[in-house]
DNA sequence: TCTGGGGTCCTAGGACCC
DNA sequence: TCTGGGGTCCTAGGACCC
């Protein structure tokens, strides 16, 4: 009506990705119940093969429960570096179908296929072509959803997994989603679903017709407005290639609880080194540091964060800040997880024109240059070749 | 059964400035 | 002498996603 052409958005979602990669690489695993996840103690399921899912095993389930349900399952530790490589290969295949590919995670992506009918035919033919190409080039299967927007395409790709292909009928979108449960709305999790149910809203159709003020009372005004738009099949978010990173972190759940500064600090230092390296690899500087502790008691999570005086990408600055933040947390209680994250990321260090920079800023700059040099040595000769004094070597870093 | 690790976004309250 | 309201920045916590 306004001359705008309907969009064609495709969502591609790999089937049981981590498990499927492991089976592809070791065909003796085919047909077996397979769980990728861990560590065995205090671990959760990252991905389960469809054979294991038949026993009720699913992602995010504690490993102990998964093995109680499916004791004969083979358990493999995730190989994230390897999955990242396979993912990059998949994204390259997808890029042959559209110039606008938006990865959502290692195993899913949106493609803007508007205007691609001339090359690939109608939506169903496009989807078949993508599935064939992914399988031919990676020996992996995926499910595909096609619709006029991101929400519907993503919802559609999940409806007939594995190997699914669902095209949401153009022009009949709202009717298509109306009977589905609210949990299918992107952004509605267990909490929001509960609150919506308390207000008598169980299906997407009911949310679409709900009074917007009542919806806002139930789940808040932002989420309420958002889910009502989705429920009405309205979603104008574009498919975009370049997402600026907002934060970067590293955390670890320890095999045994620790308590006290002396026990926590080395763990914290190792996380800082990993995060700093990630910053330098991405060419970013941090504007703030956040420390995270999860206490065993009550599974309680506590965070403390602070801005940096000058943006930094060196582990010494991150650790000095993290250590100060640690002092503001309870260090007597048993801790199961220690994490560090950086935020307020900038692509470049702000130019420092001070004639007499404070000693701390000068030290951070020297330290950054040193760590950049160490990065180059590690890249060339391997991670184990060099470590900082007092630092645990890259014990747990896959790279 | 006892809860990973990587993220994004929202909310609410406080400080501060005008 | 007492009291505004808006805007911005920051922090801590939490829901949600894969």
Coordinates of C-alpha atoms (C1' of nucleotides) in Angstrom, one line a residue:
Chain A
X1 CA 0.0 0.0 0.0
X2 CA 2.9 2.3 0.7
X3 CA 4.9 0.7 -2.1
X4 CA 7.0 -1.2 0.3
X5 CA 7.6 -4.8 -0.7
X6 CA 7.1 -7.5 1.9
X7 CA 10.3 -8.8 3.3
X8 CA 11.4 -12.4 3.0
X9 CA 13.3 -13.4 6.2
X10 CA 14.9 -16.9 6.6
X11 CA 16.0 -18.4 9.8
X12 CA 18.5 -21.3 9.7
X13 CA 18.9 -23.4 12.8
X14 CA 21.3 -26.4 12.9
X15 CA 19.9 -29.6 14.4
X16 CA 21.4 -30.6 17.7
X17 CA 24.5 -28.8 16.5
X18 CA 27.3 -29.8 18.9
X19 CA 26.1 -33.4 19.1
X20 CA 25.7 -33.6 15.3
X21 CA 29.3 -32.3 14.8
X22 CA 30.6 -35.0 17.1
X23 CA 28.6 -37.7 15.3
X24 CA 29.8 -36.5 11.9
X25 CA 33.4 -36.6 13.1
X26 CA 33.1 -40.0 14.7
X27 CA 30.5 -42.1 12.9
X28 CA 30.6 -44.8 15.5
X29 CA 28.5 -42.5 17.6
X30 CA 25.7 -42.5 15.1
X31 CA 22.4 -43.7 16.5
X32 CA 23.7 -43.6 20.1
X33 CA 22.3 -41.4 22.9
X34 CA 24.9 -38.7 23.1
X35 CA 25.2 -35.8 25.5
X36 CA 27.6 -32.9 24.9
X37 CA 28.2 -31.0 28.1
X38 CA 30.0 -30.9 31.3
X39 CA 32.1 -31.0 33.2
X40 CA 30.6 -34.2 34.7
X41 CA 30.4 -32.7 38.2
X42 CA 28.4 -29.5 38.4
X43 CA 27.8 -29.6 34.6
X44 CA 24.8 -29.2 32.5
X45 CA 23.7 -30.5 29.1
X46 CA 24.8 -28.2 26.2
X47 CA 23.2 -30.4 23.5
X48 CA 21.7 -33.9 23.5
X49 CA 21.3 -36.1 20.4
X50 CA 17.7 -36.9 19.4
X51 CA 18.3 -40.4 20.7
X52 CA 19.1 -39.0 24.2
X53 CA 16.2 -36.5 24.0
X54 CA 13.8 -39.4 23.7
X55 CA 14.6 -40.1 27.4
X56 CA 13.7 -36.6 28.4
X57 CA 17.2 -35.1 28.2
X58 CA 17.4 -31.5 27.1
X59 CA 19.7 -28.5 27.0
X60 CA 20.5 -26.8 30.3
X61 CA 19.5 -29.9 32.3
X62 CA 21.9 -30.7 35.1
X63 CA 24.2 -33.5 34.0
X64 CA 23.3 -35.6 37.1
X65 CA 19.7 -35.6 36.1
X66 CA 20.4 -36.3 32.5
X67 CA 22.4 -39.4 33.4
X68 CA 19.7 -40.5 35.8
X69 CA 17.2 -40.4 32.9
X70 CA 19.6 -41.8 30.3
X71 CA 22.4 -43.8 32.1
X72 CA 23.7 -45.4 28.9
X73 CA 24.4 -42.0 27.2
X74 CA 27.9 -41.2 25.9
X75 CA 29.0 -37.9 27.4
X76 CA 31.5 -35.7 25.6
X77 CA 33.0 -32.4 26.7
X78 CA 32.2 -29.5 24.4
X79 CA 34.9 -28.5 21.8
X80 CA 33.9 -24.9 21.4
X81 CA 36.9 -24.0 19.2
X82 CA 36.0 -26.8 16.8
X83 CA 32.3 -25.9 16.7
X84 CA 33.3 -22.3 16.0
X85 CA 35.3 -23.4 13.0
X86 CA 32.4 -25.5 11.7
X87 CA 30.1 -22.6 12.3
X88 CA 32.3 -20.3 10.2
X89 CA 32.1 -22.8 7.4
X90 CA 28.3 -22.8 7.7
X91 CA 28.1 -19.1 7.7
X92 CA 30.2 -19.0 4.5
X93 CA 27.7 -21.3 2.8
X94 CA 24.8 -19.1 3.9
X95 CA 26.6 -16.0 2.6
X96 CA 26.3 -17.5 -0.9
X97 CA 22.5 -17.2 -0.6
X98 CA 22.3 -13.6 0.7
X99 CA 24.5 -10.6 1.3
X100 CA 22.8 -10.0 4.6
X101 CA 23.5 -12.9 7.0
X102 CA 23.1 -12.3 10.7
X103 CA 24.5 -15.0 13.0
X104 CA 22.6 -15.3 16.3
X105 CA 24.9 -17.9 17.8
X106 CA 27.3 -20.6 16.5
X107 CA 24.3 -22.6 15.2
X108 CA 21.8 -20.2 13.9
X109 CA 21.5 -17.2 11.5
X110 CA 19.0 -15.0 9.8
X111 CA 19.2 -14.3 6.1
X112 CA 17.4 -11.5 4.4
X113 CA 16.1 -13.2 1.2
X114 CA 14.0 -10.3 0.0
X115 CA 14.4 -10.1 -3.8
X116 CA 16.1 -13.5 -4.0
X117 CA 13.1 -15.2 -5.7
X118 CA 14.7 -14.4 -9.1
X119 CA 17.7 -16.5 -8.2
X120 CA 16.3 -19.3 -6.0
X121 CA 12.5 -19.4 -6.7
X122 CA 9.7 -19.2 -4.1
X123 CA 10.4 -19.4 -0.4
X124 CA 10.1 -23.2 -0.1
X125 CA 12.6 -23.7 -3.0
X126 CA 15.0 -21.2 -1.3
X127 CA 14.9 -23.1 1.9
X128 CA 15.4 -26.5 0.2
X129 CA 18.4 -25.1 -1.6
X130 CA 19.9 -23.8 1.6
X131 CA 19.4 -27.2 3.3
X132 CA 20.9 -29.0 0.4
X133 CA 24.0 -26.7 0.3
X134 CA 24.6 -26.9 4.0
X135 CA 24.3 -30.7 4.0
X136 CA 26.5 -31.1 0.9
X137 CA 29.3 -28.9 2.3
X138 CA 29.2 -29.8 6.0
X139 CA 27.4 -33.1 6.2
X140 CA 25.1 -31.5 8.8
X141 CA 21.4 -31.0 8.8
X142 CA 19.5 -27.9 9.6
X143 CA 15.9 -26.7 10.0
X144 CA 14.7 -23.6 8.1
X145 CA 11.8 -21.1 8.7
X146 CA 10.8 -18.5 6.2
X147 CA 8.4 -15.7 6.9
X148 CA 7.9 -11.9 6.5
X149 CA 9.8 -11.1 9.7
X150 CA 12.5 -12.4 12.1
X151 CA 10.2 -13.5 14.9
X152 CA 8.0 -15.6 12.6
X153 CA 11.0 -17.1 10.7
X154 CA 12.6 -18.1 14.0
X155 CA 9.5 -19.6 15.3
X156 CA 8.9 -21.5 12.1
X157 CA 12.3 -23.0 12.0
X158 CA 11.7 -24.7 15.4
X159 CA 8.3 -26.2 14.5
X160 CA 9.4 -29.3 12.6
X161 CA 12.9 -30.0 13.9
X162 CA 15.0 -31.8 12.8
X163 CA 15.2 -31.3 9.1
X164 CA 12.2 -29.0 9.2
X165 CA 11.1 -26.6 6.6
X166 CA 8.2 -24.3 7.5
X167 CA 7.0 -21.3 5.4
X168 CA 4.6 -19.1 7.3
X169 CA 1.8 -18.3 4.8
X170 CA 2.3 -14.7 3.7
X171 CA -0.8 -12.6 4.6
X172 CA -2.1 -15.0 7.2
X173 CA 0.6 -14.7 9.8
X174 CA -1.5 -13.7 12.8
X175 CA -3.9 -16.6 12.3
X176 CA -0.9 -18.9 12.0
X177 CA 0.5 -18.0 15.4
X178 CA -2.7 -17.4 17.3
X179 CA -3.2 -21.0 18.7
X180 CA 0.4 -21.4 19.8
X181 CA 1.3 -21.0 23.6
X182 CA 2.8 -17.7 24.8
X183 CA 6.1 -19.4 25.5
X184 CA 6.7 -19.4 21.8
X185 CA 7.0 -15.6 21.9
X186 CA 10.6 -14.5 21.7
X187 CA 11.4 -13.0 25.1
X188 CA 8.7 -14.8 27.1
X189 CA 10.4 -17.3 29.4
X190 CA 9.1 -19.2 32.4
X191 CA 8.6 -16.1 34.6
X192 CA 6.7 -14.0 32.0
X193 CA 4.7 -17.1 30.9
X194 CA 3.6 -17.6 34.5
X195 CA 2.6 -13.9 34.9
X196 CA 0.7 -14.0 31.6
X197 CA -1.1 -17.2 32.7
X198 CA -2.1 -15.6 35.9
X199 CA -3.8 -12.9 33.8
X200 CA -5.6 -15.6 31.8
X201 CA -3.3 -15.3 28.8
X202 CA -2.2 -18.7 27.5
X203 CA -2.0 -18.4 23.8
X204 CA -0.4 -15.9 21.4
X205 CA -3.9 -15.0 20.1
X206 CA -5.0 -14.0 23.6
X207 CA -2.0 -11.8 24.0
X208 CA -2.7 -10.2 20.6
X209 CA -6.2 -9.3 21.7
X210 CA -5.3 -8.4 25.3
X211 CA -5.8 -5.0 26.9
X212 CA -2.4 -3.3 26.6
X213 CA -2.6 -1.7 30.1
X214 CA -3.3 -5.1 31.6
X215 CA -0.4 -6.6 29.7
X216 CA 1.9 -3.8 31.0
X217 CA 0.8 -4.6 34.6
X218 CA 1.5 -8.3 34.1
X219 CA 5.0 -8.1 32.5
X220 CA 6.0 -4.5 32.4
X221 CA 5.4 -1.9 29.8
X222 CA 8.4 -2.6 27.5
X223 CA 8.0 -6.3 27.5
X224 CA 4.2 -6.0 27.3
X225 CA 4.3 -3.8 24.2
X226 CA 7.0 -5.9 22.6
X227 CA 5.2 -9.3 23.0
X228 CA 1.9 -7.8 21.8
X229 CA 3.6 -6.6 18.6
X230 CA 5.1 -10.1 18.2
X231 CA 1.7 -11.7 19.0
X232 CA 0.1 -9.6 16.2
X233 CA 2.9 -10.9 13.9
X234 CA 4.4 -7.4 13.7
X235 CA 8.2 -7.3 13.9
X236 CA 10.1 -4.7 11.8
X237 CA 13.6 -5.4 13.2
X238 CA 15.9 -5.6 10.2
X239 CA 18.3 -8.4 9.5
X240 CA 21.7 -6.8 10.0
X241 CA 25.3 -8.0 9.6
X242 CA 27.3 -6.0 12.1
X243 CA 26.4 -6.1 15.7
X244 CA 28.6 -4.0 18.0
X245 CA 29.7 -6.1 21.0
X246 CA 28.4 -4.8 24.3
X247 CA 30.3 -6.9 26.8
X248 CA 32.9 -9.7 27.0
X249 CA 33.5 -12.0 29.9
X250 CA 35.0 -15.2 31.3
X251 CA 33.7 -17.2 34.2
X252 CA 34.2 -20.6 35.7
X253 CA 32.4 -22.9 38.0
X254 CA 34.9 -24.5 40.3
X255 CA 34.8 -28.2 41.0
X256 CA 34.9 -27.5 44.7
X257 CA 33.7 -24.4 46.5
X258 CA 36.4 -21.9 47.6
X259 CA 36.3 -19.1 50.2
X260 CA 38.6 -16.3 51.1
X261 CA 40.5 -13.7 49.0
X262 CA 43.6 -15.9 48.7
X263 CA 41.7 -18.7 47.1
X264 CA 39.5 -16.5 44.8
X265 CA 42.2 -14.1 43.5
X266 CA 44.2 -16.6 41.4
X267 CA 40.9 -17.7 39.7
X268 CA 40.0 -14.1 39.1
X269 CA 43.4 -13.2 37.7
X270 CA 43.2 -16.1 35.2
X271 CA 39.8 -14.8 34.1
X272 CA 41.2 -11.3 33.7
X273 CA 44.0 -12.6 31.5
X274 CA 41.5 -14.4 29.2
X275 CA 39.2 -11.4 29.0
X276 CA 42.1 -9.0 28.3
X277 CA 43.4 -11.2 25.5
X278 CA 39.8 -11.3 24.0
X279 CA 39.8 -7.5 24.1
X280 CA 43.1 -7.2 22.3
X281 CA 42.1 -9.9 19.7
X282 CA 39.0 -7.9 19.0
X283 CA 40.9 -4.6 18.9
X284 CA 38.7 -3.3 21.8
X285 CA 39.3 -1.4 25.0
X286 CA 37.1 -1.8 28.2
X287 CA 35.5 1.2 29.8
X288 CA 34.4 -0.8 32.9
X289 CA 35.0 -4.0 34.8
X290 CA 32.4 -6.3 36.5
X291 CA 33.2 -9.1 39.0
X292 CA 30.7 -11.9 39.5
X293 CA 30.6 -14.4 42.3
X294 CA 28.0 -17.1 42.7
X295 CA 27.6 -18.4 46.2
X296 CA 26.8 -22.0 46.9
X297 CA 24.4 -21.0 49.6
X298 CA 21.1 -20.4 47.8
X299 CA 22.8 -20.3 44.4
X300 CA 22.9 -16.5 45.0
X301 CA 24.6 -14.3 42.4
X302 CA 26.4 -11.1 43.3
X303 CA 28.1 -8.6 41.0
X304 CA 30.1 -5.4 41.6
X305 CA 31.1 -3.1 38.7
X306 CA 33.1 0.0 38.2
X307 CA 34.1 2.3 35.4
X308 CA 37.8 2.6 34.5
X309 CA 39.5 6.0 34.6
X310 CA 41.0 5.2 31.2
X311 CA 39.9 2.5 28.8
X312 CA 42.2 -0.5 29.0
X313 CA 43.0 -3.8 27.3
X314 CA 45.7 -5.1 29.6
X315 CA 45.1 -7.8 32.3
X316 CA 47.0 -5.9 35.0
X317 CA 44.6 -3.0 34.9
X318 CA 41.6 -5.4 34.7
X319 CA 42.9 -7.4 37.6
X320 CA 43.7 -4.4 39.8
X321 CA 40.1 -3.1 39.3
X322 CA 38.6 -6.6 39.8
X323 CA 40.6 -7.1 42.9
X324 CA 39.3 -3.8 44.4
X325 CA 35.7 -4.8 43.5
X326 CA 36.2 -8.2 45.2
X327 CA 36.8 -6.3 48.5
X328 CA 33.2 -5.1 48.2
X329 CA 31.8 -8.7 48.2
X330 CA 31.4 -11.2 50.9
X331 CA 34.5 -13.4 50.7
X332 CA 33.8 -15.6 53.8
X333 CA 30.9 -17.5 52.2
X334 CA 31.6 -20.5 50.0
X335 CA 31.8 -19.5 46.3
X336 CA 31.1 -21.9 43.4
X337 CA 31.6 -19.5 40.4
X338 CA 34.1 -16.7 39.8
X339 CA 33.7 -14.4 36.7
X340 CA 34.9 -11.2 35.2
X341 CA 33.3 -9.2 32.4
X342 CA 34.1 -5.9 30.7
X343 CA 31.7 -3.5 29.3
X344 CA 31.5 0.0 27.8
X345 CA 33.6 -1.2 25.0
X346 CA 35.3 1.1 22.6
X347 CA 37.0 0.3 19.3
X348 CA 40.0 2.5 20.1
X349 CA 41.8 3.9 23.1
X350 CA 40.6 7.4 23.4
X351 CA 43.5 9.7 22.5
X352 CA 45.4 10.7 25.6
X353 CA 46.8 14.1 25.1
X354 CA 47.7 14.8 28.7
X355 CA 51.2 16.2 28.9
X356 CA 51.8 14.5 32.3
X357 CA 49.6 11.4 32.4
X358 CA 49.2 10.0 35.9
X359 CA 51.7 7.1 36.7
X360 CA 48.8 4.6 36.7
X361 CA 47.8 5.5 33.1
X362 CA 51.4 5.3 31.9
X363 CA 51.9 1.9 33.6
X364 CA 48.7 0.6 31.9
X365 CA 49.9 1.8 28.5
X366 CA 53.3 0.0 29.0
X367 CA 51.5 -3.1 30.2
X368 CA 49.2 -3.1 27.2
X369 CA 52.1 -2.9 24.8
X370 CA 53.9 -5.7 26.7
X371 CA 50.8 -7.9 26.6
X372 CA 50.3 -7.2 22.9
X373 CA 53.8 -8.5 22.4
X374 CA 53.2 -11.6 24.4
X375 CA 50.0 -12.2 22.3
X376 CA 52.2 -12.2 19.2
X377 CA 54.6 -14.7 20.7
X378 CA 51.8 -17.0 21.8
X379 CA 50.2 -16.8 18.4
X380 CA 53.4 -17.8 16.8
X381 CA 54.8 -20.4 19.1
X382 CA 51.8 -21.6 21.1
X383 CA 50.0 -20.7 24.3
X384 CA 52.3 -22.6 26.6
X385 CA 55.5 -20.9 25.6
X386 CA 55.1 -17.9 27.8
X387 CA 53.2 -16.9 31.0
X388 CA 53.2 -14.0 33.3
X389 CA 54.9 -14.4 36.7
X390 CA 52.4 -15.3 39.4
X391 CA 49.8 -16.2 36.8
X392 CA 48.5 -19.7 36.3
X393 CA 49.4 -20.6 32.7
X394 CA 46.6 -21.1 30.3
X395 CA 45.4 -24.2 32.2
X396 CA 41.9 -24.1 31.0
X397 CA 42.1 -22.0 27.8
X398 CA 41.4 -24.1 24.7
X399 CA 43.5 -21.7 22.7
Chain B
dT1 C1' 18.4 -33.6 40.1
dC2 C1' 20.9 -29.3 42.1
dT3 C1' 21.6 -26.1 38.6
dG4 C1' 27.6 -24.0 32.4
dG5 C1' 29.3 -20.3 29.9
dG6 C1' 28.7 -17.0 26.5
dG7 C1' 25.9 -13.1 25.8
dT8 C1' 21.6 -9.1 25.5
dC9 C1' 18.2 -6.2 27.4
dC10 C1' 15.3 -4.1 31.0
dT11 C1' 14.2 -2.1 35.6
dA12 C1' 14.7 0.5 39.7
dG13 C1' 17.1 3.5 42.6
dG14 C1' 20.6 7.0 43.6
dA15 C1' 23.7 10.9 42.4
dC16 C1' 24.1 14.9 40.1
dC17 C1' 23.1 18.9 37.3
dC18 C1' 20.1 22.5 35.6
Chain C
dT1 C1' 13.2 28.5 53.4
dC2 C1' 11.4 24.9 51.0
dT3 C1' 10.5 22.4 46.9
dG4 C1' 9.8 21.3 41.5
dG5 C1' 10.8 18.1 37.6
dG6 C1' 13.7 16.5 33.6
dG7 C1' 17.8 14.4 31.9
dT8 C1' 21.9 11.7 32.2
dC9 C1' 25.0 8.5 34.1
dC10 C1' 25.9 4.8 37.0
dT11 C1' 25.1 0.4 39.7
dA12 C1' 22.9 -4.2 41.1
dG13 C1' 19.9 -7.5 40.0
dG14 C1' 17.2 -10.3 37.1
dA15 C1' 14.8 -12.4 32.9
dC16 C1' 15.9 -14.3 28.8
dC17 C1' 18.4 -16.5 24.8
dC18 C1' 21.5 -20.2 22.7

